[in-house]
mmCIF file of C-alpha atoms in Angstrom:
data_model
loop_
_atom_site.group_PDB
_atom_site.id
_atom_site.type_symbol
_atom_site.label_atom_id
_atom_site.label_comp_id
_atom_site.label_asym_id
_atom_site.label_seq_id
_atom_site.Cartn_x
_atom_site.Cartn_y
_atom_site.Cartn_z
ATOM 1 C CA MET A 96 -11.906 9.704 -30.142
ATOM 2 C CA LYS A 97 -14.082 7.947 -27.601
ATOM 3 C CA ASN A 98 -15.809 10.081 -25.028
ATOM 4 C CA LYS A 99 -17.390 7.174 -23.191
ATOM 5 C CA LEU A 100 -16.134 3.997 -21.550
ATOM 6 C CA THR A 101 -17.988 1.026 -20.162
ATOM 7 C CA LEU A 102 -17.568 0.046 -16.548
ATOM 8 C CA GLN A 103 -15.790 -3.149 -17.617
ATOM 9 C CA GLN A 104 -13.300 -1.170 -19.701
ATOM 10 C CA LEU A 105 -12.590 1.045 -16.703
ATOM 11 C CA GLN A 106 -12.094 -2.008 -14.480
ATOM 12 C CA LEU A 107 -9.619 -3.588 -16.890
ATOM 13 C CA LEU A 108 -7.848 -0.272 -17.385
ATOM 14 C CA THR A 109 -7.225 0.265 -13.693
ATOM 15 C CA LEU A 110 -6.259 -3.372 -13.022
ATOM 16 C CA GLU A 111 -3.706 -3.269 -15.833
ATOM 17 C CA SER A 112 -2.351 0.059 -14.590
ATOM 18 C CA GLN A 113 -2.021 -1.459 -11.121
ATOM 19 C CA GLY A 114 -0.011 -4.405 -12.431
ATOM 20 C CA LEU A 115 -2.704 -6.961 -11.604
ATOM 21 C CA THR A 116 -3.419 -8.471 -15.028
ATOM 22 C CA LYS A 117 -0.032 -10.039 -15.802
ATOM 23 C CA LYS A 118 2.218 -12.468 -13.957
ATOM 24 C CA SER A 119 5.329 -10.270 -13.808
ATOM 25 C CA PRO A 120 4.321 -6.763 -14.950
ATOM 26 C CA PHE A 121 7.440 -5.142 -13.482
ATOM 27 C CA GLY A 122 9.936 -7.906 -14.234
ATOM 28 C CA THR A 123 11.710 -9.961 -11.599
ATOM 29 C CA GLY A 124 14.057 -9.509 -8.667
ATOM 30 C CA LYS A 125 15.018 -6.368 -6.794
ATOM 31 C CA ASN A 126 14.889 -4.167 -9.897
ATOM 32 C CA ALA A 127 11.224 -5.106 -10.271
ATOM 33 C CA VAL A 128 10.565 -3.847 -6.736
ATOM 34 C CA LEU A 129 12.065 -0.467 -7.588
ATOM 35 C CA SER A 130 10.096 -0.344 -10.841
ATOM 36 C CA ALA A 131 6.884 -1.193 -8.985
ATOM 37 C CA VAL A 132 7.384 1.491 -6.326
ATOM 38 C CA GLU A 133 8.216 4.080 -8.977
ATOM 39 C CA HIS A 134 5.194 3.122 -11.081
ATOM 40 C CA LEU A 135 2.693 2.921 -8.218
ATOM 41 C CA GLY A 136 4.060 6.074 -6.595
ATOM 42 C CA TYR A 137 4.133 4.567 -3.123
ATOM 43 C CA VAL A 138 3.665 1.328 -1.201
ATOM 44 C CA GLN A 139 1.976 1.649 2.180
ATOM 45 C CA ILE A 140 3.821 0.351 5.250
ATOM 46 C CA ASP A 141 1.890 -1.428 7.974
ATOM 47 C CA THR A 142 3.076 -3.100 11.165
ATOM 48 C CA LEU A 143 0.279 -5.667 11.522
ATOM 49 C CA SER A 144 1.773 -9.126 11.170
ATOM 50 C CA ILE A 145 -1.070 -11.619 11.540
ATOM 51 C CA ILE A 146 0.046 -12.543 8.027
ATOM 52 C CA GLU A 147 3.044 -11.198 6.068
ATOM 53 C CA ARG A 148 3.129 -7.413 6.414
ATOM 54 C CA ALA A 149 1.184 -5.294 3.932
ATOM 55 C CA HIS A 150 4.151 -3.707 2.128
ATOM 56 C CA HIS A 151 5.631 -7.119 1.423
ATOM 57 C CA HIS A 152 2.253 -8.572 0.469
ATOM 58 C CA THR A 153 1.488 -5.729 -1.963
ATOM 59 C CA LEU A 154 4.779 -6.203 -3.811
ATOM 60 C CA TRP A 155 4.614 -10.019 -3.769
ATOM 61 C CA THR A 156 1.227 -9.771 -5.499
ATOM 62 C CA ARG A 157 2.950 -8.125 -8.480
ATOM 63 C CA ILE A 158 6.400 -9.722 -8.278
ATOM 64 C CA PRO A 159 6.243 -13.538 -7.988
ATOM 65 C CA ASP A 160 9.871 -13.919 -6.865
ATOM 66 C CA PHE A 161 9.688 -11.058 -4.349
ATOM 67 C CA GLN A 162 11.890 -11.382 -1.260
ATOM 68 C CA THR A 163 11.301 -9.313 1.861
ATOM 69 C CA ASP A 164 14.961 -8.225 1.995
ATOM 70 C CA TYR A 165 14.608 -6.320 -1.268
ATOM 71 C CA LEU A 166 12.879 -3.312 0.302
ATOM 72 C CA GLU A 167 15.501 -2.910 3.003
ATOM 73 C CA GLU A 168 18.278 -3.210 0.437
ATOM 74 C CA LEU A 169 16.704 -0.504 -1.726
ATOM 75 C CA VAL A 170 16.461 1.791 1.314
ATOM 76 C CA GLU A 171 20.128 1.174 2.100
ATOM 77 C CA GLU A 172 21.010 1.832 -1.546
ATOM 78 C CA ARG A 173 19.121 5.156 -1.301
ATOM 79 C CA LYS A 174 16.786 4.274 -4.178
ATOM 80 C CA ILE A 175 13.600 4.452 -2.087
ATOM 81 C CA PHE A 176 12.819 6.238 1.172
ATOM 82 C CA GLU A 177 10.194 6.199 3.884
ATOM 83 C CA TYR A 178 7.816 9.067 4.347
ATOM 84 C CA TRP A 179 4.145 9.986 4.233
ATOM 85 C CA PHE A 180 1.938 9.719 1.160
ATOM 86 C CA HIS A 181 -1.579 9.370 2.535
ATOM 87 C CA ALA A 182 -0.014 7.091 5.173
ATOM 88 C CA ALA A 183 3.466 5.825 6.091
ATOM 89 C CA SER A 184 4.915 4.531 2.831
ATOM 90 C CA TYR A 185 7.920 3.584 0.761
ATOM 91 C CA LEU A 186 8.419 6.234 -1.934
ATOM 92 C CA PRO A 187 10.785 6.521 -4.923
ATOM 93 C CA MET A 188 13.870 8.535 -3.989
ATOM 94 C CA GLN A 189 13.481 10.386 -7.297
ATOM 95 C CA ASP A 190 10.242 11.881 -5.897
ATOM 96 C CA PHE A 191 11.818 13.223 -2.693
ATOM 97 C CA ARG A 192 11.207 16.885 -3.495
ATOM 98 C CA TYR A 193 7.456 16.263 -3.619
ATOM 99 C CA ALA A 194 7.567 15.323 0.061
ATOM 100 C CA LEU A 195 8.991 18.756 0.907
ATOM 101 C CA PRO A 196 5.638 20.592 1.147
ATOM 102 C CA GLN A 197 4.504 18.176 3.871
ATOM 103 C CA MET A 198 7.857 18.414 5.657
ATOM 104 C CA LEU A 199 7.788 22.210 5.638
ATOM 105 C CA HIS A 200 4.183 22.233 6.803
ATOM 106 C CA VAL A 201 5.131 20.149 9.840
ATOM 107 C CA LYS A 202 8.195 22.282 10.571
ATOM 108 C CA GLN A 203 6.187 25.505 10.468
ATOM 109 C CA ASP A 204 3.159 24.227 12.390
ATOM 110 C CA ALA A 205 3.683 24.602 16.131
ATOM 111 C CA SER A 206 0.305 23.000 16.859
ATOM 112 C CA HIS A 207 1.043 19.830 14.874
ATOM 113 C CA TYR A 208 0.307 16.606 16.737
ATOM 114 C CA TYR A 209 4.047 15.817 16.890
ATOM 115 C CA ASN A 210 4.394 18.383 19.661
ATOM 116 C CA ALA A 211 7.957 17.550 20.700
ATOM 117 C CA ASP A 212 10.104 19.542 23.137
ATOM 118 C CA LYS A 213 12.605 21.703 21.216
ATOM 119 C CA ASN A 214 15.400 21.009 23.687
ATOM 120 C CA VAL A 215 14.892 17.276 23.337
ATOM 121 C CA MET A 216 14.825 17.622 19.546
ATOM 122 C CA GLN A 217 18.129 19.463 19.573
ATOM 123 C CA ALA A 218 19.695 16.894 21.884
ATOM 124 C CA VAL A 219 18.500 14.060 19.633
ATOM 125 C CA ILE A 220 19.956 15.777 16.557
ATOM 126 C CA ASP A 221 23.268 16.414 18.346
ATOM 127 C CA THR A 222 23.470 12.801 19.514
ATOM 128 C CA ILE A 223 22.832 11.392 16.037
ATOM 129 C CA ARG A 224 25.256 13.855 14.471
ATOM 130 C CA THR A 225 27.966 12.784 16.909
ATOM 131 C CA GLU A 226 27.278 9.084 17.411
ATOM 132 C CA GLY A 227 25.637 8.076 14.146
ATOM 133 C CA PRO A 228 22.243 6.509 13.315
ATOM 134 C CA LYS A 229 19.938 5.705 16.230
ATOM 135 C CA ARG A 230 16.733 3.804 16.950
ATOM 136 C CA ALA A 231 14.125 5.071 19.393
ATOM 137 C CA ARG A 232 15.085 2.315 21.830
ATOM 138 C CA ASP A 233 18.699 3.565 21.859
ATOM 139 C CA PHE A 234 17.500 6.574 23.835
ATOM 140 C CA GLU A 235 15.681 4.379 26.328
ATOM 141 C CA THR A 236 18.949 3.333 27.988
ATOM 142 C CA GLN A 237 19.730 6.966 28.741
ATOM 143 C CA SER A 238 16.778 7.214 31.120
ATOM 144 C CA SER A 239 18.509 4.999 33.682
ATOM 145 C CA LYS A 240 21.250 7.571 34.270
ATOM 146 C CA THR A 241 20.861 9.466 37.524
ATOM 147 C CA GLY A 242 19.658 12.995 36.980
ATOM 148 C CA SER A 243 19.391 12.518 33.228
ATOM 149 C CA TRP A 244 16.685 14.477 31.442
ATOM 150 C CA TRP A 245 16.396 11.715 28.847
ATOM 151 C CA ASN A 246 13.180 9.811 28.738
ATOM 152 C CA TRP A 247 12.251 7.377 26.020
ATOM 153 C CA LYS A 248 8.821 8.817 25.247
ATOM 154 C CA PRO A 249 9.923 12.460 24.690
ATOM 155 C CA ALA A 250 12.907 11.228 22.662
ATOM 156 C CA LYS A 251 10.702 9.032 20.491
ATOM 157 C CA LEU A 252 8.333 11.949 19.900
ATOM 158 C CA ALA A 253 11.305 14.133 18.988
ATOM 159 C CA LEU A 254 12.547 11.512 16.518
ATOM 160 C CA GLU A 255 9.136 11.345 14.840
ATOM 161 C CA ARG A 256 8.841 15.132 14.645
ATOM 162 C CA LEU A 257 12.359 15.497 13.226
ATOM 163 C CA PHE A 258 11.547 12.776 10.711
ATOM 164 C CA MET A 259 8.222 14.296 9.683
ATOM 165 C CA GLN A 260 9.766 17.746 9.215
ATOM 166 C CA GLY A 261 12.624 16.344 7.149
ATOM 167 C CA ASP A 262 15.635 16.839 9.437
ATOM 168 C CA LEU A 263 16.004 13.073 9.834
ATOM 169 C CA MET A 264 15.441 10.213 7.419
ATOM 170 C CA ILE A 265 15.070 6.505 8.033
ATOM 171 C CA CYS A 266 18.276 4.935 6.791
ATOM 172 C CA GLY A 267 17.241 1.352 7.542
ATOM 173 C CA ARG A 268 15.288 -0.917 9.834
ATOM 174 C CA SER A 269 16.015 -3.668 12.296
ATOM 175 C CA GLY A 270 12.853 -5.700 11.911
ATOM 176 C CA MET A 271 10.215 -2.994 12.203
ATOM 177 C CA GLN A 272 12.427 -0.716 14.324
ATOM 178 C CA LYS A 273 13.368 2.422 12.415
ATOM 179 C CA MET A 274 16.979 3.597 12.249
ATOM 180 C CA TYR A 275 17.245 7.396 11.968
ATOM 181 C CA ASP A 276 20.102 9.462 10.536
ATOM 182 C CA LEU A 277 20.604 13.053 9.418
ATOM 183 C CA THR A 278 18.910 13.773 6.110
ATOM 184 C CA GLU A 279 22.115 15.331 4.795
ATOM 185 C CA ARG A 280 23.869 11.972 5.279
ATOM 186 C CA VAL A 281 21.077 9.885 3.740
ATOM 187 C CA LEU A 282 19.821 11.882 0.778
ATOM 188 C CA PRO A 283 21.904 11.333 -2.388
ATOM 189 C CA LYS A 284 23.620 14.479 -3.657
ATOM 190 C CA SER A 285 21.975 14.017 -7.052
ATOM 191 C CA ILE A 286 18.444 14.374 -5.640
ATOM 192 C CA SER A 287 16.809 17.780 -6.017
ATOM 193 C CA THR A 288 15.686 19.546 -2.859
ATOM 194 C CA ALA A 289 13.874 22.355 -4.672
ATOM 195 C CA GLU A 290 10.395 22.691 -3.225
ATOM 196 C CA PRO A 291 7.813 22.293 -6.005
ATOM 197 C CA ALA A 292 5.476 25.186 -6.678
ATOM 198 C CA PRO A 293 1.858 24.475 -5.612
ATOM 199 C CA ILE A 294 0.720 23.933 -9.219
ATOM 200 C CA GLU A 295 3.693 21.640 -9.862
ATOM 201 C CA PHE A 296 2.785 19.576 -6.804
ATOM 202 C CA ALA A 297 -0.787 19.272 -8.087
ATOM 203 C CA GLU A 298 0.528 18.092 -11.471
ATOM 204 C CA TYR A 299 2.723 15.510 -9.722
ATOM 205 C CA LEU A 300 -0.286 14.075 -7.889
ATOM 206 C CA ILE A 301 -2.359 13.935 -11.076
ATOM 207 C CA LYS A 302 0.366 12.190 -13.063
ATOM 208 C CA THR A 303 1.044 9.758 -10.216
ATOM 209 C CA TYR A 304 -2.592 8.677 -10.027
ATOM 210 C CA LEU A 305 -3.011 8.501 -13.796
ATOM 211 C CA ARG A 306 0.072 6.305 -14.122
ATOM 212 C CA ALA A 307 -0.878 4.023 -11.245
ATOM 213 C CA TYR A 308 -4.629 3.731 -11.797
ATOM 214 C CA GLY A 309 -5.221 4.570 -15.456
ATOM 215 C CA PHE A 310 -7.859 7.131 -14.509
ATOM 216 C CA THR A 311 -8.491 9.517 -11.662
ATOM 217 C CA THR A 312 -10.925 11.963 -10.097
ATOM 218 C CA VAL A 313 -10.400 15.120 -8.091
ATOM 219 C CA LYS A 314 -11.631 13.277 -4.998
ATOM 220 C CA GLN A 315 -9.050 10.541 -5.439
ATOM 221 C CA ILE A 316 -6.197 12.977 -6.060
ATOM 222 C CA THR A 317 -6.993 14.948 -2.904
ATOM 223 C CA HIS A 318 -7.676 11.838 -0.774
ATOM 224 C CA LEU A 319 -6.820 12.712 2.860
ATOM 225 C CA ARG A 320 -5.213 15.985 1.706
ATOM 226 C CA THR A 321 -6.966 19.018 3.097
ATOM 227 C CA GLY A 322 -7.131 22.566 1.841
ATOM 228 C CA ASN A 323 -9.017 24.442 -0.843
ATOM 229 C CA VAL A 324 -5.763 25.669 -2.403
ATOM 230 C CA LEU A 325 -4.701 22.155 -3.391
ATOM 231 C CA LYS A 326 -8.123 21.338 -4.810
ATOM 232 C CA ALA A 327 -8.109 24.555 -6.829
ATOM 233 C CA ASN A 328 -4.647 23.776 -8.190
ATOM 234 C CA VAL A 329 -5.672 20.231 -9.087
ATOM 235 C CA ASN A 330 -8.666 21.542 -11.032
ATOM 236 C CA LYS A 331 -6.478 24.142 -12.728
ATOM 237 C CA ALA A 332 -3.852 21.550 -13.694
ATOM 238 C CA LEU A 333 -6.488 19.136 -15.005
ATOM 239 C CA GLN A 334 -8.003 21.880 -17.162
ATOM 240 C CA SER A 335 -4.566 22.788 -18.514
ATOM 241 C CA MET A 336 -3.767 19.153 -19.384
ATOM 242 C CA MET A 337 -7.089 18.816 -21.215
ATOM 243 C CA GLU A 338 -6.360 21.992 -23.206
ATOM 244 C CA GLU A 339 -2.942 20.571 -24.106
ATOM 245 C CA GLY A 340 -4.636 17.441 -25.435
ATOM 246 C CA THR A 341 -2.958 14.944 -23.105
ATOM 247 C CA LEU A 342 -6.007 14.317 -20.946
ATOM 248 C CA SER A 343 -9.738 13.845 -21.433
ATOM 249 C CA LYS A 344 -12.765 13.948 -19.182
ATOM 250 C CA VAL A 345 -14.703 10.775 -19.890
ATOM 251 C CA ASP A 346 -18.197 9.636 -19.039
ATOM 252 C CA VAL A 347 -18.667 6.198 -17.536
ATOM 253 C CA GLU A 348 -22.136 4.805 -17.057
ATOM 254 C CA GLY A 349 -23.333 5.284 -13.494
ATOM 255 C CA LEU A 350 -20.255 7.278 -12.398
ATOM 256 C CA PRO A 351 -19.230 10.900 -12.151
ATOM 257 C CA PRO A 352 -16.816 12.028 -14.919
ATOM 258 C CA VAL A 353 -13.288 10.635 -14.710
ATOM 259 C CA PHE A 354 -10.006 11.899 -16.161
ATOM 260 C CA ILE A 355 -7.994 9.598 -18.431
ATOM 261 C CA GLN A 356 -4.835 10.052 -20.498
ATOM 262 C CA ASN A 357 -5.718 10.164 -24.179
ATOM 263 C CA ASN A 358 -3.392 7.303 -25.126
ATOM 264 C CA TRP A 359 -5.484 4.960 -22.923
ATOM 265 C CA LEU A 360 -8.686 5.830 -24.784
ATOM 266 C CA GLU A 361 -7.578 3.912 -27.867
ATOM 267 C CA LYS A 362 -6.582 0.780 -25.974
ATOM 268 C CA THR A 363 -8.553 -2.411 -26.508
ATOM 269 C CA PHE A 364 -8.740 -5.247 -23.994
ATOM 270 C CA ASN A 365 -8.907 -8.571 -25.790
ATOM 271 C CA SER A 366 -9.689 -10.743 -22.789
ATOM 272 C CA THR A 367 -10.507 -10.705 -19.125
ATOM 273 C CA PRO A 368 -7.791 -12.145 -16.834
ATOM 274 C CA SER A 369 -8.762 -15.468 -15.283
ATOM 275 C CA HIS A 370 -6.367 -15.660 -12.346
ATOM 276 C CA VAL A 371 -7.073 -15.005 -8.666
ATOM 277 C CA ARG A 372 -5.358 -12.389 -6.513
ATOM 278 C CA LEU A 373 -5.469 -12.325 -2.709
ATOM 279 C CA LEU A 374 -4.984 -8.633 -2.015
ATOM 280 C CA SER A 375 -3.647 -6.954 1.091
ATOM 281 C CA PRO A 376 -6.208 -4.682 2.811
ATOM 282 C CA PHE A 377 -3.612 -1.925 2.231
ATOM 283 C CA ASP A 378 -2.974 -2.753 -1.432
ATOM 284 C CA ASN A 379 -2.807 0.325 -3.653
ATOM 285 C CA SER A 380 -5.603 -1.038 -5.820
ATOM 286 C CA ILE A 381 -8.200 -1.047 -3.030
ATOM 287 C CA ILE A 382 -7.005 1.568 -0.565
ATOM 288 C CA HIS A 383 -9.600 4.075 -1.811
ATOM 289 C CA ARG A 384 -12.689 2.269 -0.514
ATOM 290 C CA ASP A 385 -15.268 4.546 -2.155
ATOM 291 C CA ARG A 386 -13.547 4.116 -5.505
ATOM 292 C CA ILE A 387 -13.644 0.320 -5.260
ATOM 293 C CA LYS A 388 -17.311 0.465 -4.325
ATOM 294 C CA GLN A 389 -18.075 2.633 -7.367
ATOM 295 C CA ILE A 390 -15.945 0.795 -9.922
ATOM 296 C CA PHE A 391 -16.228 -2.827 -8.767
ATOM 297 C CA ASN A 392 -19.352 -2.739 -6.580
ATOM 298 C CA PHE A 393 -17.274 -4.193 -3.750
ATOM 299 C CA ASP A 394 -17.824 -2.770 -0.280
ATOM 300 C CA PHE A 395 -14.620 -3.374 1.665
ATOM 301 C CA ARG A 396 -13.704 -2.229 5.164
ATOM 302 C CA LEU A 397 -10.818 -3.442 7.297
ATOM 303 C CA GLU A 398 -12.252 -4.590 10.624
ATOM 304 C CA CYS A 399 -9.138 -5.179 12.746
ATOM 305 C CA TYR A 400 -9.806 -1.864 14.507
ATOM 306 C CA THR A 401 -13.491 -2.698 14.987
ATOM 307 C CA PRO A 402 -14.578 -4.297 18.304
ATOM 308 C CA LYS A 403 -14.834 -8.054 17.832
ATOM 309 C CA GLU A 404 -18.560 -8.190 18.515
ATOM 310 C CA LYS A 405 -19.212 -5.645 15.757
ATOM 311 C CA ARG A 406 -17.137 -7.296 13.021
ATOM 312 C CA GLN A 407 -19.071 -8.609 10.056
ATOM 313 C CA TYR A 408 -16.300 -10.586 8.374
ATOM 314 C CA GLY A 409 -13.252 -10.865 10.624
ATOM 315 C CA TYR A 410 -10.069 -9.342 11.946
ATOM 316 C CA PHE A 411 -7.914 -9.281 8.779
ATOM 317 C CA CYS A 412 -9.841 -10.131 5.614
ATOM 318 C CA LEU A 413 -8.158 -10.257 2.221
ATOM 319 C CA PRO A 414 -10.248 -9.267 -0.820
ATOM 320 C CA ILE A 415 -10.394 -12.021 -3.457
ATOM 321 C CA LEU A 416 -10.076 -10.693 -6.998
ATOM 322 C CA PHE A 417 -10.952 -13.069 -9.834
ATOM 323 C CA GLY A 418 -10.288 -11.484 -13.212
ATOM 324 C CA ASN A 419 -11.985 -8.117 -12.996
ATOM 325 C CA GLN A 420 -14.480 -9.095 -10.276
ATOM 326 C CA PHE A 421 -14.216 -9.267 -6.515
ATOM 327 C CA ILE A 422 -15.813 -12.588 -5.641
ATOM 328 C CA GLY A 423 -15.380 -12.440 -1.875
ATOM 329 C CA ARG A 424 -12.917 -12.139 0.995
ATOM 330 C CA VAL A 425 -11.099 -14.429 3.382
ATOM 331 C CA ASP A 426 -10.079 -13.831 6.995
ATOM 332 C CA CYS A 427 -6.575 -15.252 7.448
ATOM 333 C CA LYS A 428 -3.972 -15.975 10.081
ATOM 334 C CA THR A 429 -0.451 -17.355 9.960
ATOM 335 C CA HIS A 430 0.427 -19.822 12.736
ATOM 336 C CA ARG A 431 4.174 -19.385 12.360
ATOM 337 C CA LYS A 432 5.264 -21.797 15.087
ATOM 338 C CA ASP A 433 3.299 -24.650 13.499
ATOM 339 C CA LYS A 434 3.875 -23.414 9.923
ATOM 340 C CA LYS A 435 0.146 -23.532 9.279
ATOM 341 C CA PHE A 436 -1.858 -21.002 7.291
ATOM 342 C CA GLU A 437 -5.455 -20.711 8.450
ATOM 343 C CA LEU A 438 -8.394 -19.602 6.356
ATOM 344 C CA ILE A 439 -10.488 -18.630 9.355
ATOM 345 C CA HIS A 440 -13.562 -17.714 7.351
ATOM 346 C CA LEU A 441 -13.871 -17.769 3.574
ATOM 347 C CA PHE A 442 -16.733 -15.634 2.287
ATOM 348 C CA ILE A 443 -17.816 -16.157 -1.330
ATOM 349 C CA GLU A 444 -20.104 -13.262 -2.161
ATOM 350 C CA ASN A 445 -20.401 -13.438 -5.946
ATOM 351 C CA THR A 446 -22.203 -16.756 -6.362
ATOM 352 C CA ASP A 447 -23.233 -15.952 -9.945
ATOM 353 C CA ILE A 448 -19.820 -17.198 -11.107
ATOM 354 C CA SER A 449 -19.573 -20.981 -11.200
ATOM 355 C CA THR A 450 -17.304 -22.482 -8.556
ATOM 356 C CA GLU A 451 -15.708 -24.578 -11.278
ATOM 357 C CA VAL A 452 -14.370 -21.409 -12.910
ATOM 358 C CA TRP A 453 -12.607 -19.769 -9.956
ATOM 359 C CA LEU A 454 -11.873 -22.625 -7.529
ATOM 360 C CA GLU A 455 -8.681 -24.026 -9.063
ATOM 361 C CA PRO A 456 -6.969 -20.641 -9.527
ATOM 362 C CA PHE A 457 -8.085 -19.687 -6.015
ATOM 363 C CA ILE A 458 -6.503 -22.806 -4.481
ATOM 364 C CA GLU A 459 -3.330 -22.268 -6.475
ATOM 365 C CA GLU A 460 -3.068 -18.703 -5.173
ATOM 366 C CA VAL A 461 -3.848 -19.671 -1.567
ATOM 367 C CA LYS A 462 -1.104 -22.282 -1.547
ATOM 368 C CA ARG A 463 1.358 -19.906 -3.134
ATOM 369 C CA PHE A 464 0.506 -17.254 -0.562
ATOM 370 C CA ALA A 465 0.768 -19.728 2.319
ATOM 371 C CA ALA A 466 4.268 -20.636 1.133
ATOM 372 C CA PHE A 467 5.167 -16.929 0.995
ATOM 373 C CA ASN A 468 4.088 -16.747 4.641
ATOM 374 C CA GLY A 469 6.481 -19.584 5.513
ATOM 375 C CA CYS A 470 3.706 -22.158 5.963
ATOM 376 C CA GLU A 471 3.688 -25.790 4.919
ATOM 377 C CA SER A 472 0.028 -26.668 5.450
ATOM 378 C CA LEU A 473 -3.451 -25.146 5.352
ATOM 379 C CA ILE A 474 -6.400 -25.029 7.715
ATOM 380 C CA LEU A 475 -9.896 -24.222 6.444
ATOM 381 C CA THR A 476 -12.161 -23.422 9.394
ATOM 382 C CA LYS A 477 -15.352 -21.991 7.921
ATOM 383 C CA VAL A 478 -16.943 -21.231 4.546
ATOM 384 C CA SER A 479 -19.913 -19.012 3.691
ATOM 385 C CA PRO A 480 -22.222 -19.969 2.120
ATOM 386 C CA SER A 481 -21.859 -23.275 3.932
ATOM 387 C CA LYS A 482 -23.100 -25.261 0.918
ATOM 388 C CA LEU A 483 -19.689 -24.615 -0.709
ATOM 389 C CA THR A 484 -17.728 -26.110 2.197
ATOM 390 C CA ALA A 485 -17.538 -29.674 0.921
ATOM 391 C CA VAL A 486 -16.463 -28.872 -2.623
ATOM 392 C CA ILE A 487 -13.851 -26.350 -1.474
ATOM 393 C CA LYS A 488 -12.415 -28.710 1.130
ATOM 394 C CA ARG A 489 -12.207 -31.561 -1.376
ATOM 395 C CA ALA A 490 -10.331 -29.390 -3.840
ATOM 396 C CA LEU A 491 -8.146 -27.743 -1.202
ATOM 397 C CA PHE A 492 -6.975 -30.932 0.479
ATOM 398 C CA ARG A 493 -7.054 -33.477 -2.326
ATOM 399 C CA LYS A 494 -3.261 -33.375 -2.731
ATOM 400 C CA GLU A 495 -2.929 -34.449 0.877
ATOM 401 C CA SER A 496 -4.703 -37.710 0.118
ATOM 402 C CA LYS A 497 -2.353 -38.249 -2.820
ATOM 403 C CA GLY A 498 0.645 -37.640 -0.623
ATOM 404 C CA GLY A 499 2.027 -34.672 -2.503
ATOM 405 C CA GLY A 500 2.174 -30.888 -2.359
ATOM 406 C CA MET A 501 1.041 -28.613 0.417
ATOM 407 C CA THR A 502 -1.546 -30.185 2.691
#
């Protein structure tokens, strides 16, 4: 059995595990969305809408016929639910019990940042129990009543606290507005509510990362999860899985040891994918920035929260993945009123790869993504290095001169 892997093998392994090497790795339609969420373990939710929102973008990348309604329908069908993974996410309903440790931690922690008033929390619960599901804005109308103690901000805080501690679940959304209901009315009766033991929770995290990424490290498993107890349990579970023969610690040139399931060690990769992917900044494949730097030598940071004068690349850059290499990034914006998709600044960083190799698949993907964003035409504002501007513009807009396709 191999005890070493090359960096390229590790790249291909994780891209295949992430569903980024095939056209439809999870199938098609709404069932593919459920399969993708269950395989990846979570899909991060984000409210930024300069282009199509991150959770939709992430799934569209893996499911060519993805429709934004699918997620909401799966929530309403109680097959996925919203909660916290390392951030607000859609999670498989079958994994609900593994959210319980976080819920109980919030419920038992009086100093938690969701420091809601207990009287307001009880009133919110009573209102939802009596009147049915509510949005935060539904409590806003109460504040206009003379002498009413209701105020939108305390009620919203109470809703978030009740949600985080598991008393409420999100039963649906109106746009991005959450609709809350009692957990007992949302959670299917068939779903276990037995809190996992600490070692079982560690095993769940390990298996989730191995399934979704093909390999893992202790640092990745405990990403944004504090506490020495969890780290100790992760190390204990990893050691136990190695002793059972299901897992191996493998050396990769230039990297610390990684953990890989033994069945992956015998896999051969016959070819490198030649398509282009425009990834969301919140895509599962790149959300661990240090990992992407180590494995792909791609230094990516989202700059929308960085002051404009300090941004290096732009407000909302999308990493550009060509095969198993990140060749650059592109700052994008959807002009919905005009149905125009703007490439504000296209940065090509890996100039060792001939433009002739990646340009056509890149243009194909850009046009497909623009259509997903409801746009009918493209705008290319700036290219770096500038010497590539002419050739990219000619290729990007040549169909316009022929009178066909997206301009």
